[in-house]
CSV table of C-alpha atoms and ligand atoms in Angstrom, one decimal:
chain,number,residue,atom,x,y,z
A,1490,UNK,CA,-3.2,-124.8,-173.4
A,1491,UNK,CA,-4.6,-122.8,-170.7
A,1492,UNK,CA,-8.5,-122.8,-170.1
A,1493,UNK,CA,-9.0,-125.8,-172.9
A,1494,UNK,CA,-11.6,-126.9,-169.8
A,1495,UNK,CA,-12.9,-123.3,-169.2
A,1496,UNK,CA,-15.6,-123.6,-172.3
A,1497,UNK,CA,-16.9,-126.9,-170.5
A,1498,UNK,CA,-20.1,-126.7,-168.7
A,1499,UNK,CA,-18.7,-129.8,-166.2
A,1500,UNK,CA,-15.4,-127.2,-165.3
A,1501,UNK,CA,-17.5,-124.4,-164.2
A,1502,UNK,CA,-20.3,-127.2,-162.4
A,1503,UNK,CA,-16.9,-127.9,-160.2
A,1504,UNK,CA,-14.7,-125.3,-160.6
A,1505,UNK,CA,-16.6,-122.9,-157.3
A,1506,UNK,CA,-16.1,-119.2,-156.8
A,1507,UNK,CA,-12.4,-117.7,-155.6
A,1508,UNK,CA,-9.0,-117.6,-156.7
A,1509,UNK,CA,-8.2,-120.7,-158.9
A,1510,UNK,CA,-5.0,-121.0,-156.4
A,1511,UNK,CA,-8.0,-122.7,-154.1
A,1512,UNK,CA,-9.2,-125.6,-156.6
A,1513,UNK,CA,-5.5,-125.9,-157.6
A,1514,UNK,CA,-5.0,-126.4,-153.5
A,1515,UNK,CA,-7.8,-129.6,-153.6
A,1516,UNK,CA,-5.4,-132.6,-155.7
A,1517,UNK,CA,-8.9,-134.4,-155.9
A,1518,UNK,CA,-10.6,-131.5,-157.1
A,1519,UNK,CA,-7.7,-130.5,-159.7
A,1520,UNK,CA,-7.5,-133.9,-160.6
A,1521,UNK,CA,-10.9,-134.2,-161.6
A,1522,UNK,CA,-10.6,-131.2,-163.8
A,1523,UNK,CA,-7.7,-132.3,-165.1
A,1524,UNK,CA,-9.2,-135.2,-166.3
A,1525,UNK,CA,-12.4,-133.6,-168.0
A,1526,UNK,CA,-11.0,-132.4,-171.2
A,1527,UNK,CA,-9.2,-136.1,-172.0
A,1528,UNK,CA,-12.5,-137.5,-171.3
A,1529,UNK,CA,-14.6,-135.1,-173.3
A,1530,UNK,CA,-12.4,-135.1,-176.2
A,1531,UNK,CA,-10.5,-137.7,-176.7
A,1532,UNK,CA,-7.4,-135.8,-176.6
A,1533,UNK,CA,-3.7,-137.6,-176.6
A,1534,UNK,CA,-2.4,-136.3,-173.4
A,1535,UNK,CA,-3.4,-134.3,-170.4
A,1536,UNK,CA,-2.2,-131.0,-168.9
A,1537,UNK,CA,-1.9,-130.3,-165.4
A,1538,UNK,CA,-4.4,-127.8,-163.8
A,1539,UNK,CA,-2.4,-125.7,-161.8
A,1540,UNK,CA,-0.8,-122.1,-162.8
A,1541,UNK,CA,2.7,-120.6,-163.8
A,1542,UNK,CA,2.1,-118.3,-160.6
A,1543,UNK,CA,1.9,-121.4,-158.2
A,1544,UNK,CA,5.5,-121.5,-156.3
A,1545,UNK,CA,5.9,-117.8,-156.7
A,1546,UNK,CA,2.5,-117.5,-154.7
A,1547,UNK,CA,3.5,-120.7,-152.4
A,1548,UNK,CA,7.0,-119.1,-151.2
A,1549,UNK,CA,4.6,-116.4,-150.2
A,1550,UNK,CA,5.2,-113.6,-152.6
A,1551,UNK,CA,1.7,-112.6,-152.4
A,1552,UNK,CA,0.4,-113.3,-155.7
A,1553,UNK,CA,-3.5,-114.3,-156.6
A,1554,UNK,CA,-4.9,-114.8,-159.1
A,1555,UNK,CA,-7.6,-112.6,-159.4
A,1556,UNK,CA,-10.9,-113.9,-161.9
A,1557,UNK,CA,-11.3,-112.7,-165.0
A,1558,UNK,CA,-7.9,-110.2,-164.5
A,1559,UNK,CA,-5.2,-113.1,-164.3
A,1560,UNK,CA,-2.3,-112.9,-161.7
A,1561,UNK,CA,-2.5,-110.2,-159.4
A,1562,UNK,CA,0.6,-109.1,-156.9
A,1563,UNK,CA,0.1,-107.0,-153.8
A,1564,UNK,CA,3.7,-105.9,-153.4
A,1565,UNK,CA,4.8,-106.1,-156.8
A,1566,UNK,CA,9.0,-105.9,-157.2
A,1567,UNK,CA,10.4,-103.3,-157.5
A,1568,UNK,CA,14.5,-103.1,-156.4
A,1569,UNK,CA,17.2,-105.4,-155.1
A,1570,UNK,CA,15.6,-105.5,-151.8
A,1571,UNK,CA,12.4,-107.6,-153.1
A,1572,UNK,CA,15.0,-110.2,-153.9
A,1573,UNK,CA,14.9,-111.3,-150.4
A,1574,UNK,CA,11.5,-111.8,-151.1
A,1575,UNK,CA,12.1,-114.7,-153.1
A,1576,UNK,CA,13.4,-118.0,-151.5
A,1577,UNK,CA,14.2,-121.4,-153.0
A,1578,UNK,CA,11.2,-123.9,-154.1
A,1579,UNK,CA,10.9,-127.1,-151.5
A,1580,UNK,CA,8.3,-128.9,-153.7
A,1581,UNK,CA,7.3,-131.2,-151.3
A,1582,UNK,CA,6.9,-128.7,-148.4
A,1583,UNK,CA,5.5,-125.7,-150.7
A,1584,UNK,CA,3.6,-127.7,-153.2
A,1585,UNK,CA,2.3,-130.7,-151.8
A,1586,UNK,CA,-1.0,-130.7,-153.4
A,1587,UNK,CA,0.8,-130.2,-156.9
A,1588,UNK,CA,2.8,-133.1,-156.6
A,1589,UNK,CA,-0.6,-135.5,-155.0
A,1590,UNK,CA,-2.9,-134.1,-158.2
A,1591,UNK,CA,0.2,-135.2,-160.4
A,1592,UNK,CA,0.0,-138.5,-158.6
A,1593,UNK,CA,-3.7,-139.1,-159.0
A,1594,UNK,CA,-3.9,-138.0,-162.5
A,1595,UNK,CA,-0.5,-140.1,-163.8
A,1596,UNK,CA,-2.6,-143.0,-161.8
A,1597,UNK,CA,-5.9,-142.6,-164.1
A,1598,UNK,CA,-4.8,-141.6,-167.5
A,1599,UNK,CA,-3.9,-144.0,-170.4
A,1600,UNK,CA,-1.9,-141.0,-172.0
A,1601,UNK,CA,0.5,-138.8,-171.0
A,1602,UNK,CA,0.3,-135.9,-168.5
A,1603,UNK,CA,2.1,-132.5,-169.4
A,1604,UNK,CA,3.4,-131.0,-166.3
A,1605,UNK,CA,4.3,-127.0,-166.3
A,1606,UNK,CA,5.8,-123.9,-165.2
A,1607,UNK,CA,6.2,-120.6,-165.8
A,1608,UNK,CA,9.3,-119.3,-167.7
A,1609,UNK,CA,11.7,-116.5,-165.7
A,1610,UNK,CA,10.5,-113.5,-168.1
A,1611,UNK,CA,6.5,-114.3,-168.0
A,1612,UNK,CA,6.3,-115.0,-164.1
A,1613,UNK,CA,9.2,-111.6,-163.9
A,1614,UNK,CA,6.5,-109.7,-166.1
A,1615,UNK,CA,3.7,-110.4,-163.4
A,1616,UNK,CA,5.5,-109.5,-160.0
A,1617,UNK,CA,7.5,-106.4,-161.6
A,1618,UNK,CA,4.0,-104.9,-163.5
A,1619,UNK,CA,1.7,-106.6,-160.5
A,1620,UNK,CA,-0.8,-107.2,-162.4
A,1621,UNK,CA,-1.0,-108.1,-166.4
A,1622,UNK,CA,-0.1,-105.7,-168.9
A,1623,UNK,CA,0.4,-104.7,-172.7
A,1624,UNK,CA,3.4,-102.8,-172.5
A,1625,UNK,CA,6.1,-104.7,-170.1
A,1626,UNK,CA,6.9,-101.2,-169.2
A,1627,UNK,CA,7.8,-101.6,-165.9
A,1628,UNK,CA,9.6,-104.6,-166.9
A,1629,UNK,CA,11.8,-103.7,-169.3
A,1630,UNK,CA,12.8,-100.6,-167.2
A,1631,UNK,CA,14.3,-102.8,-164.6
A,1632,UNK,CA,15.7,-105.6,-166.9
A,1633,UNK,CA,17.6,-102.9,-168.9
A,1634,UNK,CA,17.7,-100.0,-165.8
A,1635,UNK,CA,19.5,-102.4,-163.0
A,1636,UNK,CA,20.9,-105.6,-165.5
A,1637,UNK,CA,22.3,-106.7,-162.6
A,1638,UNK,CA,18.9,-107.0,-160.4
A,1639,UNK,CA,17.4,-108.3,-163.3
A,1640,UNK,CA,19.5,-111.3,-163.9
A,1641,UNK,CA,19.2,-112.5,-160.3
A,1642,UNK,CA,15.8,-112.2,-160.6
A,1643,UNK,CA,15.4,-114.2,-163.5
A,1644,UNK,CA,18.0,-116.7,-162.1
A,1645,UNK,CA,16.0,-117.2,-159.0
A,1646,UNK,CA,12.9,-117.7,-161.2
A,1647,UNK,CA,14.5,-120.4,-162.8
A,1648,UNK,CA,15.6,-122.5,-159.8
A,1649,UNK,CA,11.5,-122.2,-158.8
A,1650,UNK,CA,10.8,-123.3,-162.4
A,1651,UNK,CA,13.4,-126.2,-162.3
A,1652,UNK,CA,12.6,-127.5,-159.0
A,1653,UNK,CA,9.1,-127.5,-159.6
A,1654,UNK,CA,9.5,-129.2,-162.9
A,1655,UNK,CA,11.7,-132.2,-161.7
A,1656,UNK,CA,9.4,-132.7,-158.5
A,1657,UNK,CA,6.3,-132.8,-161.5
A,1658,UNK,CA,8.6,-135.4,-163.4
A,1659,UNK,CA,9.5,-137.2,-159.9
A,1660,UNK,CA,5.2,-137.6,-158.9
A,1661,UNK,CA,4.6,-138.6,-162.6
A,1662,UNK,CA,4.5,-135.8,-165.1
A,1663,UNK,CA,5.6,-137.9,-168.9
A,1664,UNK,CA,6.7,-134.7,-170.5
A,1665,UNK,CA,7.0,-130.8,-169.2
A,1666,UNK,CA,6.1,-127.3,-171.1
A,1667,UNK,CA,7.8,-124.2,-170.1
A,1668,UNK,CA,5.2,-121.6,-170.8
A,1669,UNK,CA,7.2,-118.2,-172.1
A,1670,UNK,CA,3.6,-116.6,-172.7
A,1671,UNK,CA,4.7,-113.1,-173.1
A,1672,UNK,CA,8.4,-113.3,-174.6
A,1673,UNK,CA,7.3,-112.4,-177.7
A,1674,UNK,CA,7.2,-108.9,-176.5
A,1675,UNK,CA,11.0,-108.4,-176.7
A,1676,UNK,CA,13.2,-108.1,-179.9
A,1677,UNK,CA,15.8,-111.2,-180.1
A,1678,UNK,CA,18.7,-109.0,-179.0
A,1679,UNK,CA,16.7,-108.6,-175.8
A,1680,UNK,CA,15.7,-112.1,-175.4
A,1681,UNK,CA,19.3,-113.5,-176.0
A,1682,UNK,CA,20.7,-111.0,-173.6
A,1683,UNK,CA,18.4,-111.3,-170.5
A,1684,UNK,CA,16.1,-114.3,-171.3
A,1685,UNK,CA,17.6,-116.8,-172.7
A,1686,UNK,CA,20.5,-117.9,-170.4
A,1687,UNK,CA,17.7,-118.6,-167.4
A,1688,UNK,CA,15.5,-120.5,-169.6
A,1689,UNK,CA,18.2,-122.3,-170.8
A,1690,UNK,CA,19.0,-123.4,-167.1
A,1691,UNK,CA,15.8,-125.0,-166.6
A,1692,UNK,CA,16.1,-126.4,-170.0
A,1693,UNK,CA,19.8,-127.8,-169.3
A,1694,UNK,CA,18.6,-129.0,-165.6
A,1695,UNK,CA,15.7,-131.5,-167.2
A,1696,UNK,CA,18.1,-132.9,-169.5
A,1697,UNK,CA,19.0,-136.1,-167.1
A,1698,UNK,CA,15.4,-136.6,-167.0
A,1699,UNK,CA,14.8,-138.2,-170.2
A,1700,UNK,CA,11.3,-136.3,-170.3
A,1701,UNK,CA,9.8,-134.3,-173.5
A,1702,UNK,CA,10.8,-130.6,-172.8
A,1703,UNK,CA,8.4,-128.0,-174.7
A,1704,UNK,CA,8.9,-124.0,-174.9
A,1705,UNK,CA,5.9,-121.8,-176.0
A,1706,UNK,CA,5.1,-118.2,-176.3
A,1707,UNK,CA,2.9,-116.0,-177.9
A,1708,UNK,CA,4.2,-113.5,-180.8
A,1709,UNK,CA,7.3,-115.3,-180.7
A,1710,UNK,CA,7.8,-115.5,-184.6
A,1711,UNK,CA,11.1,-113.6,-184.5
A,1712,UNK,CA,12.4,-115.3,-181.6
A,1713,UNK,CA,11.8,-118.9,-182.7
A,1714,UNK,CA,15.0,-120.0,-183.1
A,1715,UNK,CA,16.6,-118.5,-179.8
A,1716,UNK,CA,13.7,-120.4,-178.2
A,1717,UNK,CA,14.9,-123.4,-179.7
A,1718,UNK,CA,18.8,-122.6,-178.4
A,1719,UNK,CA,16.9,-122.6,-174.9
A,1720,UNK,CA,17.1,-126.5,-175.1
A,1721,UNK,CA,14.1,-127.6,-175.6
A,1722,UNK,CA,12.5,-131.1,-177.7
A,1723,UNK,CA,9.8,-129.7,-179.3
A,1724,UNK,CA,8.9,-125.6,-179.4
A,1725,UNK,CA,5.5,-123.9,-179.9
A,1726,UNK,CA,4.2,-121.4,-182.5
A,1727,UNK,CA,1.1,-119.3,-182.3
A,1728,UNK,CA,-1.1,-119.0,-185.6
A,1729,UNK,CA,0.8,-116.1,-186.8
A,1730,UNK,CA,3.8,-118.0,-188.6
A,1731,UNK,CA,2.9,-121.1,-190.6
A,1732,UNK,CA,4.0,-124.8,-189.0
A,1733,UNK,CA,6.4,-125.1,-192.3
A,1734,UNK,CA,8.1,-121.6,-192.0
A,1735,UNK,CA,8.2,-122.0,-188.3
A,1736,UNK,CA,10.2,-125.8,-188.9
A,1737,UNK,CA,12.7,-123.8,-191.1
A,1738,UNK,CA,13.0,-121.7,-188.0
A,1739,UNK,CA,13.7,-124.0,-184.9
A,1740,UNK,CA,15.9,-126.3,-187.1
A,1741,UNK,CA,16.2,-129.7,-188.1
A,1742,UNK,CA,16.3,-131.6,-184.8
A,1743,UNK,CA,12.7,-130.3,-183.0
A,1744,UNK,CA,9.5,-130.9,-183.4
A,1745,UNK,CA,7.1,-128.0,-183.5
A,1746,UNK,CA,3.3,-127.6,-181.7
A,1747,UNK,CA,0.3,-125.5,-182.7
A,1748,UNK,CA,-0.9,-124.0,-184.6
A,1749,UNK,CA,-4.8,-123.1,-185.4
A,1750,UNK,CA,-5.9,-119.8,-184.3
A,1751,UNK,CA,-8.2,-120.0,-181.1
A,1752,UNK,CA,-10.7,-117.7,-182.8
A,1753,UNK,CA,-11.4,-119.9,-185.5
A,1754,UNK,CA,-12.9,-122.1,-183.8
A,1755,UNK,CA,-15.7,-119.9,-183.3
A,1756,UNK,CA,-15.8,-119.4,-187.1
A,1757,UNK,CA,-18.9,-122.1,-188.9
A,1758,UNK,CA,-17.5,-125.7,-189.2
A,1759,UNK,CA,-16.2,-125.8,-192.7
A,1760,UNK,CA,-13.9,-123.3,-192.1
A,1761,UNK,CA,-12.7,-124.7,-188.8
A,1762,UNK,CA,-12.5,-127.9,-190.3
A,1763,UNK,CA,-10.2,-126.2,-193.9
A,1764,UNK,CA,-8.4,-124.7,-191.0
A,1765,UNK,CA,-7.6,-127.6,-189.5
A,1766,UNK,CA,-6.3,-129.9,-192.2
A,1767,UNK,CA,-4.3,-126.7,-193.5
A,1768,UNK,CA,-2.3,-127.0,-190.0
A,1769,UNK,CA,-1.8,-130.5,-190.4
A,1770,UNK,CA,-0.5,-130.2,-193.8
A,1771,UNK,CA,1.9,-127.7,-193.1
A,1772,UNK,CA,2.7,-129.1,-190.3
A,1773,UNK,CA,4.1,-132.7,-191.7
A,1774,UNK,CA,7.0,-130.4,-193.0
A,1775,UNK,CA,8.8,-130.4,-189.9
A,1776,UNK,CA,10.1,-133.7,-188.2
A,1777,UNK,CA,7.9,-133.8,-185.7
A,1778,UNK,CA,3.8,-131.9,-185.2
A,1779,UNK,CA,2.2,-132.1,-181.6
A,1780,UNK,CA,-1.4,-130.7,-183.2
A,1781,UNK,CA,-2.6,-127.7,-180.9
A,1782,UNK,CA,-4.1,-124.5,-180.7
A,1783,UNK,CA,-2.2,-121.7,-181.2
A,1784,UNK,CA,-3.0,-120.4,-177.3
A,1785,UNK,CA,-5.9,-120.8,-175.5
A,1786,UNK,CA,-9.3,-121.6,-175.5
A,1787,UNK,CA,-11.5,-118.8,-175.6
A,1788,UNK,CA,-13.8,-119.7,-173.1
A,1789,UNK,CA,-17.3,-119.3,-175.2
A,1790,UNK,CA,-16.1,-122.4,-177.5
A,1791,UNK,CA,-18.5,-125.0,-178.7
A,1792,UNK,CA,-17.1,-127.8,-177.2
A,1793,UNK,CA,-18.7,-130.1,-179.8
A,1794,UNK,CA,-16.6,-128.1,-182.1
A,1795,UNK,CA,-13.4,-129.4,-180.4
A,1796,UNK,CA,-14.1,-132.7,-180.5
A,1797,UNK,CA,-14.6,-132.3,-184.1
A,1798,UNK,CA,-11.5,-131.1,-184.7
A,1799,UNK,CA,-9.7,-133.4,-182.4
A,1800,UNK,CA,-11.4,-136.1,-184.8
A,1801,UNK,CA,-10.2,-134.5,-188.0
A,1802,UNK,CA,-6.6,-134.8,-186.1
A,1803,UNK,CA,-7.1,-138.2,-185.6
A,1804,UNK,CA,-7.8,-138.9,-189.5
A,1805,UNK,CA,-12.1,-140.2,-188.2
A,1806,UNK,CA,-13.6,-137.6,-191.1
A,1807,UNK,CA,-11.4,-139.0,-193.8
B,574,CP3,O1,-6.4,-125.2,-169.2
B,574,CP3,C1,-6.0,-125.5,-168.1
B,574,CP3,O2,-6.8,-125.6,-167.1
B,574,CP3,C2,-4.6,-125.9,-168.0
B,574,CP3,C3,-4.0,-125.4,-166.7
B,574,CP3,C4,-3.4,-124.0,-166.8
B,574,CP3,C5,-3.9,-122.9,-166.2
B,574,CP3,N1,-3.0,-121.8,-166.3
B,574,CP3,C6,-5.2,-122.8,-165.4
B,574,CP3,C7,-5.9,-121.5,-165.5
B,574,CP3,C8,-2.2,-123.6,-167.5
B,574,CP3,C9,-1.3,-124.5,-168.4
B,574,CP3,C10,-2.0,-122.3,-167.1
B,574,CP3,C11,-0.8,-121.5,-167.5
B,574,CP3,C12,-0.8,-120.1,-167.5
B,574,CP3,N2,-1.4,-119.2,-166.5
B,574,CP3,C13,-0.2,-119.2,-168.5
B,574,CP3,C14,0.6,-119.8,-169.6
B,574,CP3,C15,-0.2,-120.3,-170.7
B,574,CP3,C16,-0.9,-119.2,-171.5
B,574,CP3,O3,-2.1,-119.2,-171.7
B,574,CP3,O4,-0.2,-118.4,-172.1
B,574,CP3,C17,-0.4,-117.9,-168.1
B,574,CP3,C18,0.1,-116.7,-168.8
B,574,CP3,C19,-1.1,-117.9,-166.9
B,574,CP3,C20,-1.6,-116.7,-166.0
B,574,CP3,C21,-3.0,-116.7,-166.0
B,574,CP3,N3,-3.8,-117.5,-165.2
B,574,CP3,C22,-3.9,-115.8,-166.8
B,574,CP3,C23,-3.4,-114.8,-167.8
B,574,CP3,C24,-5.2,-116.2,-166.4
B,574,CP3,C25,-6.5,-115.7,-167.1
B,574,CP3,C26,-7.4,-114.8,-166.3
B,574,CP3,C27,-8.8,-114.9,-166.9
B,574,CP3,O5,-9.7,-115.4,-166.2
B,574,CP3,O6,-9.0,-114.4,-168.0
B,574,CP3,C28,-5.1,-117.2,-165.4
B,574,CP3,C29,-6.3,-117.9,-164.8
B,574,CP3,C30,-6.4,-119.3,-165.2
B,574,CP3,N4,-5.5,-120.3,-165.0
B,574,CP3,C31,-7.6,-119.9,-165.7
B,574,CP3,C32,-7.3,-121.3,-165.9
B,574,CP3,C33,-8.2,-122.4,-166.3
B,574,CP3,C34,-8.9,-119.2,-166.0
B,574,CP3,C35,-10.2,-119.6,-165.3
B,574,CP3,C36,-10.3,-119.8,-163.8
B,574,CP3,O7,-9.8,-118.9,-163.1
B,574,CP3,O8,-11.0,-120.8,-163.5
């Protein structure tokens, strides 16, 4: 999850002041980072520090990502016209230090590195509202005010998403996530209608790959099983729907990720630790459990208490 190295004192000792796009921009720098949680921890696989805002800011949108707000656009879309605005992904060319962090990393680690990318509705949310927000006001307007706009828009987002997962895959990435942070703000009728058929694109264009494909958003307990339909291996669930409930949900064939609540890790150890085995239990009733949180890190986390719990996952505290 986002920010699981923002709570370590070694992050913010390398990390430097700015936009994040910068140290995203240094592959030896981002590597490092990279690497510091799997060291510290002990976790099972890596994920890549870079941001779902990356190739909509590198084809020059004019997005930043501004500290302590999140991403942050200029010119934010507003009509048609700003489609033009938008041109394809050419990793190699637009990316470059993406694809070298990937290679450094995939060269160092002994597990497997998650690459990412932003799904079309989260990265639409931030360059129609231009900055982020609580309502999806703006968003929704034009999704449901100018279908037609909206749908290209989407579509477009996807091709960035695609072709910046498969050049991830191509430097060394051993599994992708397709973050769909905010979906959970629409109803399922919503998310079928103008969602789903662009995630599903990305989801559809990895399948060749042979690479893990996982979905998440937050609040996405009604939307579960469209998330699923999108195409991906395994889907994840924030702590408000349990592991078992939320197997029942995506179906028989996926696996499911989360789910412990990113606040409770702030709660004394015997609760995080009850916590932690009560995810675990529930979720062995699904066919397959990637343990995680639930979303991210708050950033004023023990991170002795993560390692804890990344022992209990690994069965060290009986
Ligand atoms: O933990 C990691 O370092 C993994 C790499 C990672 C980042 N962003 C780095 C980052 C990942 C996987 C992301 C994805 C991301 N970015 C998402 C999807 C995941 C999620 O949490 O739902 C979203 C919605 C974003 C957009 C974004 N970027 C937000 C909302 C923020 C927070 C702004 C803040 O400071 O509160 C960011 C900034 C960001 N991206 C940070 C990190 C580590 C924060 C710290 C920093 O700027 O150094």
């Amino acid at each position: 999850m986002r920010q699981a190295g923002r709570s370590l004192p070694e992050y913010r000792a390398v990390r430097g002041e700015g936009s994040i796009l910068d140290a995203i921009g240094k592959p030896e720098l981002a590597a490092e980072i990279t690497l510091q949680p799997v060291r510290r921890y002990g976790v099972d696989a890596a994920i890549l520090y870079s941001d779902i805002v990356v190739p909509v800011a590198a084809i020059g949108f004019g997005v930043d990502v501004a500290p302590g707000v999140g991403p942050v656009v200029a010119e934010p879309f507003h009509s048609k016209d700003d489609l033009r605005r938008l041109r394809p992904l050419e990793p190699a060319i637009d990316t470059p230090y993406v694809l070298e962090t990937v290679r450094i990393v995939a060269g160092e680690l002994d597990v497997p590195l998650i690459g990412f990318a932003g799904a079309p509705f989260t990265v639409a949310s931030y360059l129609v509202e231009g900055r982020p927000s609580r309502t999806y006001a703006k968003t929704k307007a034009l999704m449901k005010g100018d279908p037609s706009t909206w749908h290209a828009l989407v579509d477009t987002l996807a091709e960035l998403a695609l072709a910046s997962l498969r050049s991830q895959i191509e430097a060394g990435a051993s599994a992708v996530q397709l973050f769909d942070s905010w979906a959970g703000a629409l109803s399922p009728a919503d998310y079928e209608r103008y969602v789903l058929p662009a995630s599903r694109r990305i989801f559809e264009g990895l399948a060749d790959t042979g690479v893990p494909r996982l979905h998440f958003g937050v609040g996405t307990g009604e939307l579960l099983g469209l998330m699923a339909a999108a195409g991906a291996d395994v889907v994840g669930v924030d702590w408000r729907v349990p592991l078992d409930v939320a197997a029942q949900r995506v179906g028989p064939d996926k696996a499911v990720q989360g789910n412990l609540d990113p606040a409770v890790c702030l709660a004394p150890w015997d609760v995080v630790e009850a916590e932690t085995r009560a995810v675990l239990r529930a979720g062995a009733a699904a066919p397959g459990h990637v343990f995680n949180l639930g979303h991210g890190v708050f950033p004023e986390t023990d991170p002795d208490v993560l390692k804890r719990v990344v022992e209990v996952v690994h069965g060290e505290h009986g």
